[in-house]
């Protein structure tokens, strides 16, 4: 007997397809064993009916939206509609496999997302499908801390069959999106840096805004920590200005009913408010993002932001339920190890994962150039606690002084 995964690899289809066939009784000898299907090793893939053959002709049809980020489009319009949206894409096999992979990623099911991405790349699909699968592969590499997989993902994206300059702009967007996930701002093109997306298809606009917001945050962080200089701009001044750019993006995402994009934008904006010391506004966005994520259990998205939102996200999740808090934290513990390893490799740094939440929060503010007294006032802790946290962070990381803490965060 073989598993669903083994059968899927043998027949060159997705695990979901095999499960559906088992449920419909179309695989001879398939039996349920402890909530999992087991399939005879000699079982053959069911012969397709005339209707299925007709449907298979649409396997390689263009995706329903011209974007490598289907889940950020209006295909996901309402919280809790993930399964309904997946089912609605039955007419387009590649779109269904892709959308299913993206939702799995948003839930933190990295293995499922990875398998679907590999399936699409193995089919040598159309431009957007290859681009999307390469993007998912890169995101999975981030969770796994796999620099080799990360590099292969970028190669797949670059090898997508672009036909014109617009396609190549979308390809650049996918590459910069991956870089923005690890705060690498060195490769972004000028048109992206100024937010000029005129040549990008409107379907890709929600995703472009999400990654532009991430880029702006990375830039604000680099300026605040002294790693990047802009004439006349110092400290947290740029960071505190960014909400004026991102808040309108959130309003547009609400109007367009692009739920996933709205979640990302709200969490990015919450991070910016939090770093700037405005936790009241940060909480407003965190609570709304949690409410949008809960119906479909998109806890992987929340786990991504736990590192930047510190204990503030913990507090808001705990108010929802202990179960939700624990599930997000379980995903975060997996994510932070992978992200730190990959980000450190990409940026040639040794990022530290052993700092406590408080130590990291203090170290971050110290890296922003805040005095010990200001940090104590911001975090409502004693001056002695601030000094001790900084000493511990320096000891754990091996840097020479608090001015160098930015390099390990």
PDB file of N, CA and C in Angstrom, residues 318-402:
ATOM      1  N   UNK A 318      -4.153  36.569  22.630  1.00  0.00           N
ATOM      2  CA  UNK A 318      -4.601  35.967  23.889  1.00  0.00           C
ATOM      3  C   UNK A 318      -6.027  36.396  24.229  1.00  0.00           C
ATOM      4  N   UNK A 319      -6.390  37.609  23.822  1.00  0.00           N
ATOM      5  CA  UNK A 319      -7.752  38.088  24.075  1.00  0.00           C
ATOM      6  C   UNK A 319      -8.779  37.348  23.221  1.00  0.00           C
ATOM      7  N   UNK A 320      -8.335  36.821  22.086  1.00  0.00           N
ATOM      8  CA  UNK A 320      -9.250  36.066  21.220  1.00  0.00           C
ATOM      9  C   UNK A 320      -9.510  34.695  21.830  1.00  0.00           C
ATOM     10  N   UNK A 321      -8.445  33.925  22.044  1.00  0.00           N
ATOM     11  CA  UNK A 321      -8.546  32.625  22.718  1.00  0.00           C
ATOM     12  C   UNK A 321      -7.153  32.069  22.954  1.00  0.00           C
ATOM     13  N   UNK A 322      -7.056  31.224  23.943  1.00  0.00           N
ATOM     14  CA  UNK A 322      -5.768  30.591  24.226  1.00  0.00           C
ATOM     15  C   UNK A 322      -5.351  29.685  23.083  1.00  0.00           C
ATOM     16  N   UNK A 323      -6.329  29.022  22.471  1.00  0.00           N
ATOM     17  CA  UNK A 323      -6.036  28.098  21.380  1.00  0.00           C
ATOM     18  C   UNK A 323      -5.432  28.833  20.184  1.00  0.00           C
ATOM     19  N   UNK A 324      -6.023  29.967  19.822  1.00  0.00           N
ATOM     20  CA  UNK A 324      -5.518  30.746  18.683  1.00  0.00           C
ATOM     21  C   UNK A 324      -4.105  31.223  18.980  1.00  0.00           C
ATOM     22  N   UNK A 325      -3.883  31.729  20.180  1.00  0.00           N
ATOM     23  CA  UNK A 325      -2.545  32.193  20.565  1.00  0.00           C
ATOM     24  C   UNK A 325      -1.520  31.072  20.440  1.00  0.00           C
ATOM     25  N   UNK A 326      -1.844  29.899  20.953  1.00  0.00           N
ATOM     26  CA  UNK A 326      -0.891  28.789  20.936  1.00  0.00           C
ATOM     27  C   UNK A 326      -0.617  28.302  19.522  1.00  0.00           C
ATOM     28  N   UNK A 327      -1.626  28.301  18.669  1.00  0.00           N
ATOM     29  CA  UNK A 327      -1.432  27.841  17.288  1.00  0.00           C
ATOM     30  C   UNK A 327      -0.548  28.803  16.509  1.00  0.00           C
ATOM     31  N   UNK A 328      -0.751  30.096  16.706  1.00  0.00           N
ATOM     32  CA  UNK A 328       0.099  31.083  16.031  1.00  0.00           C
ATOM     33  C   UNK A 328       1.527  30.995  16.549  1.00  0.00           C
ATOM     34  N   UNK A 329       1.676  30.833  17.851  1.00  0.00           N
ATOM     35  CA  UNK A 329       3.015  30.752  18.436  1.00  0.00           C
ATOM     36  C   UNK A 329       3.752  29.500  17.960  1.00  0.00           C
ATOM     37  N   UNK A 330       3.032  28.414  17.791  1.00  0.00           N
ATOM     38  CA  UNK A 330       3.652  27.182  17.296  1.00  0.00           C
ATOM     39  C   UNK A 330       4.205  27.400  15.890  1.00  0.00           C
ATOM     40  N   UNK A 331       3.436  28.080  15.053  1.00  0.00           N
ATOM     41  CA  UNK A 331       3.904  28.387  13.702  1.00  0.00           C
ATOM     42  C   UNK A 331       5.065  29.377  13.748  1.00  0.00           C
ATOM     43  N   UNK A 332       4.977  30.352  14.647  1.00  0.00           N
ATOM     44  CA  UNK A 332       6.044  31.359  14.752  1.00  0.00           C
ATOM     45  C   UNK A 332       7.380  30.724  15.106  1.00  0.00           C
ATOM     46  N   UNK A 333       7.372  29.769  16.016  1.00  0.00           N
ATOM     47  CA  UNK A 333       8.621  29.116  16.430  1.00  0.00           C
ATOM     48  C   UNK A 333       9.277  28.403  15.252  1.00  0.00           C
ATOM     49  N   UNK A 334       8.460  27.896  14.347  1.00  0.00           N
ATOM     50  CA  UNK A 334       8.995  27.266  13.142  1.00  0.00           C
ATOM     51  C   UNK A 334       9.490  28.334  12.167  1.00  0.00           C
ATOM     52  N   UNK A 335       8.709  29.388  12.027  1.00  0.00           N
ATOM     53  CA  UNK A 335       9.026  30.456  11.074  1.00  0.00           C
ATOM     54  C   UNK A 335      10.303  31.207  11.448  1.00  0.00           C
ATOM     55  N   UNK A 336      10.456  31.566  12.728  1.00  0.00           N
ATOM     56  CA  UNK A 336      11.569  32.429  13.120  1.00  0.00           C
ATOM     57  C   UNK A 336      12.914  31.744  12.919  1.00  0.00           C
ATOM     58  N   UNK A 337      12.975  30.438  13.124  1.00  0.00           N
ATOM     59  CA  UNK A 337      14.225  29.712  12.900  1.00  0.00           C
ATOM     60  C   UNK A 337      14.587  29.738  11.422  1.00  0.00           C
ATOM     61  N   UNK A 338      13.603  29.446  10.568  1.00  0.00           N
ATOM     62  CA  UNK A 338      13.855  29.447   9.126  1.00  0.00           C
ATOM     63  C   UNK A 338      14.157  30.831   8.602  1.00  0.00           C
ATOM     64  N   UNK A 339      13.346  31.821   9.005  1.00  0.00           N
ATOM     65  CA  UNK A 339      13.542  33.193   8.522  1.00  0.00           C
ATOM     66  C   UNK A 339      14.914  33.724   8.923  1.00  0.00           C
ATOM     67  N   UNK A 340      15.306  33.501  10.166  1.00  0.00           N
ATOM     68  CA  UNK A 340      16.596  34.016  10.645  1.00  0.00           C
ATOM     69  C   UNK A 340      17.755  33.394   9.879  1.00  0.00           C
ATOM     70  N   UNK A 341      17.658  32.086   9.626  1.00  0.00           N
ATOM     71  CA  UNK A 341      18.730  31.408   8.892  1.00  0.00           C
ATOM     72  C   UNK A 341      18.826  31.928   7.463  1.00  0.00           C
ATOM     73  N   UNK A 342      17.679  32.072   6.802  1.00  0.00           N
ATOM     74  CA  UNK A 342      17.689  32.525   5.409  1.00  0.00           C
ATOM     75  C   UNK A 342      18.074  33.993   5.303  1.00  0.00           C
ATOM     76  N   UNK A 343      17.462  34.839   6.141  1.00  0.00           N
ATOM     77  CA  UNK A 343      17.761  36.271   6.097  1.00  0.00           C
ATOM     78  C   UNK A 343      19.228  36.523   6.398  1.00  0.00           C
ATOM     79  N   UNK A 344      19.763  35.774   7.367  1.00  0.00           N
ATOM     80  CA  UNK A 344      21.177  35.923   7.689  1.00  0.00           C
ATOM     81  C   UNK A 344      22.067  35.532   6.531  1.00  0.00           C
ATOM     82  N   UNK A 345      21.690  34.447   5.822  1.00  0.00           N
ATOM     83  CA  UNK A 345      22.483  33.991   4.672  1.00  0.00           C
ATOM     84  C   UNK A 345      22.397  34.979   3.514  1.00  0.00           C
ATOM     85  N   UNK A 346      21.199  35.514   3.260  1.00  0.00           N
ATOM     86  CA  UNK A 346      21.013  36.464   2.157  1.00  0.00           C
ATOM     87  C   UNK A 346      21.767  37.762   2.415  1.00  0.00           C
ATOM     88  N   UNK A 347      21.738  38.225   3.661  1.00  0.00           N
ATOM     89  CA  UNK A 347      22.363  39.516   4.007  1.00  0.00           C
ATOM     90  C   UNK A 347      23.746  39.361   4.643  1.00  0.00           C
ATOM     91  N   UNK A 348      24.243  38.121   4.660  1.00  0.00           N
ATOM     92  CA  UNK A 348      25.570  37.826   5.213  1.00  0.00           C
ATOM     93  C   UNK A 348      25.681  38.314   6.654  1.00  0.00           C
ATOM     94  N   UNK A 349      24.725  37.869   7.483  1.00  0.00           N
ATOM     95  CA  UNK A 349      24.711  38.246   8.884  1.00  0.00           C
ATOM     96  C   UNK A 349      24.442  37.015   9.738  1.00  0.00           C
ATOM     97  N   UNK A 350      24.749  37.131  11.003  1.00  0.00           N
ATOM     98  CA  UNK A 350      24.457  36.071  11.957  1.00  0.00           C
ATOM     99  C   UNK A 350      23.324  36.552  12.856  1.00  0.00           C
ATOM    100  N   UNK A 351      22.067  36.314  12.417  1.00  0.00           N
ATOM    101  CA  UNK A 351      20.917  36.791  13.169  1.00  0.00           C
ATOM    102  C   UNK A 351      20.675  35.901  14.387  1.00  0.00           C
ATOM    103  N   UNK A 352      20.302  36.527  15.489  1.00  0.00           N
ATOM    104  CA  UNK A 352      20.169  35.829  16.754  1.00  0.00           C
ATOM    105  C   UNK A 352      18.701  35.490  17.031  1.00  0.00           C
ATOM    106  N   UNK A 353      18.437  34.239  17.395  1.00  0.00           N
ATOM    107  CA  UNK A 353      17.068  33.808  17.712  1.00  0.00           C
ATOM    108  C   UNK A 353      16.891  33.495  19.196  1.00  0.00           C
ATOM    109  N   UNK A 354      17.954  33.665  19.991  1.00  0.00           N
ATOM    110  CA  UNK A 354      17.891  33.282  21.397  1.00  0.00           C
ATOM    111  C   UNK A 354      17.471  34.425  22.323  1.00  0.00           C
ATOM    112  N   UNK A 355      17.258  35.615  21.780  1.00  0.00           N
ATOM    113  CA  UNK A 355      16.812  36.725  22.617  1.00  0.00           C
ATOM    114  C   UNK A 355      15.366  36.516  23.038  1.00  0.00           C
ATOM    115  N   UNK A 356      15.042  36.893  24.267  1.00  0.00           N
ATOM    116  CA  UNK A 356      13.649  36.868  24.702  1.00  0.00           C
ATOM    117  C   UNK A 356      12.903  38.008  24.006  1.00  0.00           C
ATOM    118  N   UNK A 357      11.584  37.982  24.115  1.00  0.00           N
ATOM    119  CA  UNK A 357      10.784  39.046  23.504  1.00  0.00           C
ATOM    120  C   UNK A 357      11.196  40.416  24.048  1.00  0.00           C
ATOM    121  N   UNK A 358      11.367  40.502  25.356  1.00  0.00           N
ATOM    122  CA  UNK A 358      11.756  41.777  25.972  1.00  0.00           C
ATOM    123  C   UNK A 358      13.154  42.197  25.531  1.00  0.00           C
ATOM    124  N   UNK A 359      14.100  41.264  25.511  1.00  0.00           N
ATOM    125  CA  UNK A 359      15.469  41.585  25.103  1.00  0.00           C
ATOM    126  C   UNK A 359      15.505  42.083  23.671  1.00  0.00           C
ATOM    127  N   UNK A 360      14.730  41.431  22.814  1.00  0.00           N
ATOM    128  CA  UNK A 360      14.724  41.847  21.412  1.00  0.00           C
ATOM    129  C   UNK A 360      14.089  43.229  21.252  1.00  0.00           C
ATOM    130  N   UNK A 361      13.024  43.469  21.991  1.00  0.00           N
ATOM    131  CA  UNK A 361      12.338  44.757  21.910  1.00  0.00           C
ATOM    132  C   UNK A 361      13.262  45.880  22.367  1.00  0.00           C
ATOM    133  N   UNK A 362      13.963  45.665  23.465  1.00  0.00           N
ATOM    134  CA  UNK A 362      14.903  46.672  23.967  1.00  0.00           C
ATOM    135  C   UNK A 362      16.057  46.860  22.984  1.00  0.00           C
ATOM    136  N   UNK A 363      16.589  45.746  22.459  1.00  0.00           N
ATOM    137  CA  UNK A 363      17.705  45.826  21.517  1.00  0.00           C
ATOM    138  C   UNK A 363      17.305  46.586  20.255  1.00  0.00           C
ATOM    139  N   UNK A 364      16.082  46.382  19.798  1.00  0.00           N
ATOM    140  CA  UNK A 364      15.619  47.078  18.598  1.00  0.00           C
ATOM    141  C   UNK A 364      15.559  48.588  18.830  1.00  0.00           C
ATOM    142  N   UNK A 365      15.009  48.996  19.953  1.00  0.00           N
ATOM    143  CA  UNK A 365      14.916  50.429  20.243  1.00  0.00           C
ATOM    144  C   UNK A 365      16.294  51.036  20.453  1.00  0.00           C
ATOM    145  N   UNK A 366      17.195  50.258  21.051  1.00  0.00           N
ATOM    146  CA  UNK A 366      18.567  50.731  21.209  1.00  0.00           C
ATOM    147  C   UNK A 366      19.224  50.908  19.844  1.00  0.00           C
ATOM    148  N   UNK A 367      18.927  49.973  18.924  1.00  0.00           N
ATOM    149  CA  UNK A 367      19.472  50.068  17.569  1.00  0.00           C
ATOM    150  C   UNK A 367      18.927  51.293  16.839  1.00  0.00           C
ATOM    151  N   UNK A 368      17.723  51.727  17.231  1.00  0.00           N
ATOM    152  CA  UNK A 368      17.138  52.936  16.639  1.00  0.00           C
ATOM    153  C   UNK A 368      17.769  54.207  17.192  1.00  0.00           C
ATOM    154  N   UNK A 369      18.690  54.046  18.127  1.00  0.00           N
ATOM    155  CA  UNK A 369      19.373  55.206  18.685  1.00  0.00           C
ATOM    156  C   UNK A 369      18.710  55.821  19.890  1.00  0.00           C
ATOM    157  N   UNK A 370      17.692  55.154  20.444  1.00  0.00           N
ATOM    158  CA  UNK A 370      17.006  55.703  21.619  1.00  0.00           C
ATOM    159  C   UNK A 370      17.876  55.532  22.859  1.00  0.00           C
ATOM    160  N   UNK A 371      17.819  56.483  23.756  1.00  0.00           N
ATOM    161  CA  UNK A 371      18.571  56.414  25.004  1.00  0.00           C
ATOM    162  C   UNK A 371      17.933  55.382  25.926  1.00  0.00           C
ATOM    163  N   UNK A 372      18.698  54.935  26.904  1.00  0.00           N
ATOM    164  CA  UNK A 372      18.162  53.963  27.857  1.00  0.00           C
ATOM    165  C   UNK A 372      16.942  54.513  28.585  1.00  0.00           C
ATOM    166  N   UNK A 373      16.991  55.791  28.930  1.00  0.00           N
ATOM    167  CA  UNK A 373      15.868  56.411  29.638  1.00  0.00           C
ATOM    168  C   UNK A 373      14.620  56.440  28.760  1.00  0.00           C
ATOM    169  N   UNK A 374      14.793  56.766  27.470  1.00  0.00           N
ATOM    170  CA  UNK A 374      13.656  56.805  26.561  1.00  0.00           C
ATOM    171  C   UNK A 374      13.064  55.404  26.350  1.00  0.00           C
ATOM    172  N   UNK A 375      13.925  54.397  26.287  1.00  0.00           N
ATOM    173  CA  UNK A 375      13.456  53.020  26.138  1.00  0.00           C
ATOM    174  C   UNK A 375      12.643  52.601  27.363  1.00  0.00           C
ATOM    175  N   UNK A 376      13.142  52.946  28.538  1.00  0.00           N
ATOM    176  CA  UNK A 376      12.435  52.617  29.776  1.00  0.00           C
ATOM    177  C   UNK A 376      11.050  53.258  29.798  1.00  0.00           C
ATOM    178  N   UNK A 377      10.984  54.508  29.358  1.00  0.00           N
ATOM    179  CA  UNK A 377       9.701  55.213  29.330  1.00  0.00           C
ATOM    180  C   UNK A 377       8.768  54.600  28.295  1.00  0.00           C
ATOM    181  N   UNK A 378       9.288  54.263  27.125  1.00  0.00           N
ATOM    182  CA  UNK A 378       8.463  53.677  26.060  1.00  0.00           C
ATOM    183  C   UNK A 378       7.866  52.342  26.492  1.00  0.00           C
ATOM    184  N   UNK A 379       8.692  51.496  27.127  1.00  0.00           N
ATOM    185  CA  UNK A 379       8.258  50.144  27.458  1.00  0.00           C
ATOM    186  C   UNK A 379       7.701  50.017  28.880  1.00  0.00           C
ATOM    187  N   UNK A 380       7.700  51.113  29.615  1.00  0.00           N
ATOM    188  CA  UNK A 380       7.165  51.125  30.979  1.00  0.00           C
ATOM    189  C   UNK A 380       7.891  50.108  31.870  1.00  0.00           C
ATOM    190  N   UNK A 381       9.213  50.135  31.783  1.00  0.00           N
ATOM    191  CA  UNK A 381      10.042  49.274  32.624  1.00  0.00           C
ATOM    192  C   UNK A 381      11.120  50.140  33.286  1.00  0.00           C
ATOM    193  N   UNK A 382      11.842  49.572  34.239  1.00  0.00           N
ATOM    194  CA  UNK A 382      12.858  50.350  34.954  1.00  0.00           C
ATOM    195  C   UNK A 382      14.107  50.540  34.088  1.00  0.00           C
ATOM    196  N   UNK A 383      14.868  51.557  34.430  1.00  0.00           N
ATOM    197  CA  UNK A 383      16.114  51.823  33.729  1.00  0.00           C
ATOM    198  C   UNK A 383      17.081  50.652  33.913  1.00  0.00           C
ATOM    199  N   UNK A 384      17.058  50.043  35.090  1.00  0.00           N
ATOM    200  CA  UNK A 384      17.929  48.902  35.360  1.00  0.00           C
ATOM    201  C   UNK A 384      17.576  47.721  34.447  1.00  0.00           C
ATOM    202  N   UNK A 385      16.287  47.524  34.207  1.00  0.00           N
ATOM    203  CA  UNK A 385      15.853  46.431  33.330  1.00  0.00           C
ATOM    204  C   UNK A 385      16.328  46.661  31.901  1.00  0.00           C
ATOM    205  N   UNK A 386      16.298  47.920  31.468  1.00  0.00           N
ATOM    206  CA  UNK A 386      16.776  48.249  30.121  1.00  0.00           C
ATOM    207  C   UNK A 386      18.260  47.933  30.003  1.00  0.00           C
ATOM    208  N   UNK A 387      19.035  48.379  30.961  1.00  0.00           N
ATOM    209  CA  UNK A 387      20.486  48.154  30.926  1.00  0.00           C
ATOM    210  C   UNK A 387      20.813  46.660  30.938  1.00  0.00           C
ATOM    211  N   UNK A 388      20.067  45.901  31.747  1.00  0.00           N
ATOM    212  CA  UNK A 388      20.311  44.471  31.827  1.00  0.00           C
ATOM    213  C   UNK A 388      19.965  43.779  30.509  1.00  0.00           C
ATOM    214  N   UNK A 389      18.863  44.180  29.886  1.00  0.00           N
ATOM    215  CA  UNK A 389      18.459  43.584  28.610  1.00  0.00           C
ATOM    216  C   UNK A 389      19.489  43.872  27.531  1.00  0.00           C
ATOM    217  N   UNK A 390      20.023  45.076  27.512  1.00  0.00           N
ATOM    218  CA  UNK A 390      21.038  45.430  26.516  1.00  0.00           C
ATOM    219  C   UNK A 390      22.312  44.624  26.751  1.00  0.00           C
ATOM    220  N   UNK A 391      22.726  44.511  28.018  1.00  0.00           N
ATOM    221  CA  UNK A 391      23.931  43.726  28.323  1.00  0.00           C
ATOM    222  C   UNK A 391      23.747  42.270  27.886  1.00  0.00           C
ATOM    223  N   UNK A 392      22.566  41.726  28.140  1.00  0.00           N
ATOM    224  CA  UNK A 392      22.300  40.332  27.772  1.00  0.00           C
ATOM    225  C   UNK A 392      22.289  40.155  26.257  1.00  0.00           C
ATOM    226  N   UNK A 393      21.667  41.107  25.562  1.00  0.00           N
ATOM    227  CA  UNK A 393      21.609  41.029  24.097  1.00  0.00           C
ATOM    228  C   UNK A 393      23.011  41.101  23.499  1.00  0.00           C
ATOM    229  N   UNK A 394      23.849  41.966  24.044  1.00  0.00           N
ATOM    230  CA  UNK A 394      25.234  42.089  23.564  1.00  0.00           C
ATOM    231  C   UNK A 394      26.004  40.796  23.843  1.00  0.00           C
ATOM    232  N   UNK A 395      25.796  40.237  25.021  1.00  0.00           N
ATOM    233  CA  UNK A 395      26.491  38.997  25.391  1.00  0.00           C
ATOM    234  C   UNK A 395      26.055  37.837  24.491  1.00  0.00           C
ATOM    235  N   UNK A 396      24.742  37.695  24.273  1.00  0.00           N
ATOM    236  CA  UNK A 396      24.239  36.585  23.464  1.00  0.00           C
ATOM    237  C   UNK A 396      24.669  36.700  22.000  1.00  0.00           C
ATOM    238  N   UNK A 397      24.728  37.929  21.509  1.00  0.00           N
ATOM    239  CA  UNK A 397      25.015  38.134  20.085  1.00  0.00           C
ATOM    240  C   UNK A 397      26.502  38.235  19.783  1.00  0.00           C
ATOM    241  N   UNK A 398      27.299  38.641  20.787  1.00  0.00           N
ATOM    242  CA  UNK A 398      28.729  38.756  20.567  1.00  0.00           C
ATOM    243  C   UNK A 398      29.156  40.053  19.920  1.00  0.00           C
ATOM    244  N   UNK A 399      28.223  41.027  19.766  1.00  0.00           N
ATOM    245  CA  UNK A 399      28.612  42.318  19.194  1.00  0.00           C
ATOM    246  C   UNK A 399      29.342  43.139  20.248  1.00  0.00           C
ATOM    247  N   UNK A 400      29.992  44.211  19.808  1.00  0.00           N
ATOM    248  CA  UNK A 400      30.837  44.988  20.715  1.00  0.00           C
ATOM    249  C   UNK A 400      30.057  45.947  21.594  1.00  0.00           C
ATOM    250  N   UNK A 401      29.008  46.546  21.044  1.00  0.00           N
ATOM    251  CA  UNK A 401      28.250  47.529  21.809  1.00  0.00           C
ATOM    252  C   UNK A 401      26.822  47.610  21.273  1.00  0.00           C
ATOM    253  N   UNK A 402      25.992  48.443  21.930  1.00  0.00           N
ATOM    254  CA  UNK A 402      24.586  48.495  21.533  1.00  0.00           C
ATOM    255  C   UNK A 402      24.387  49.139  20.172  1.00  0.00           C
TER     256      UNK A 402
END
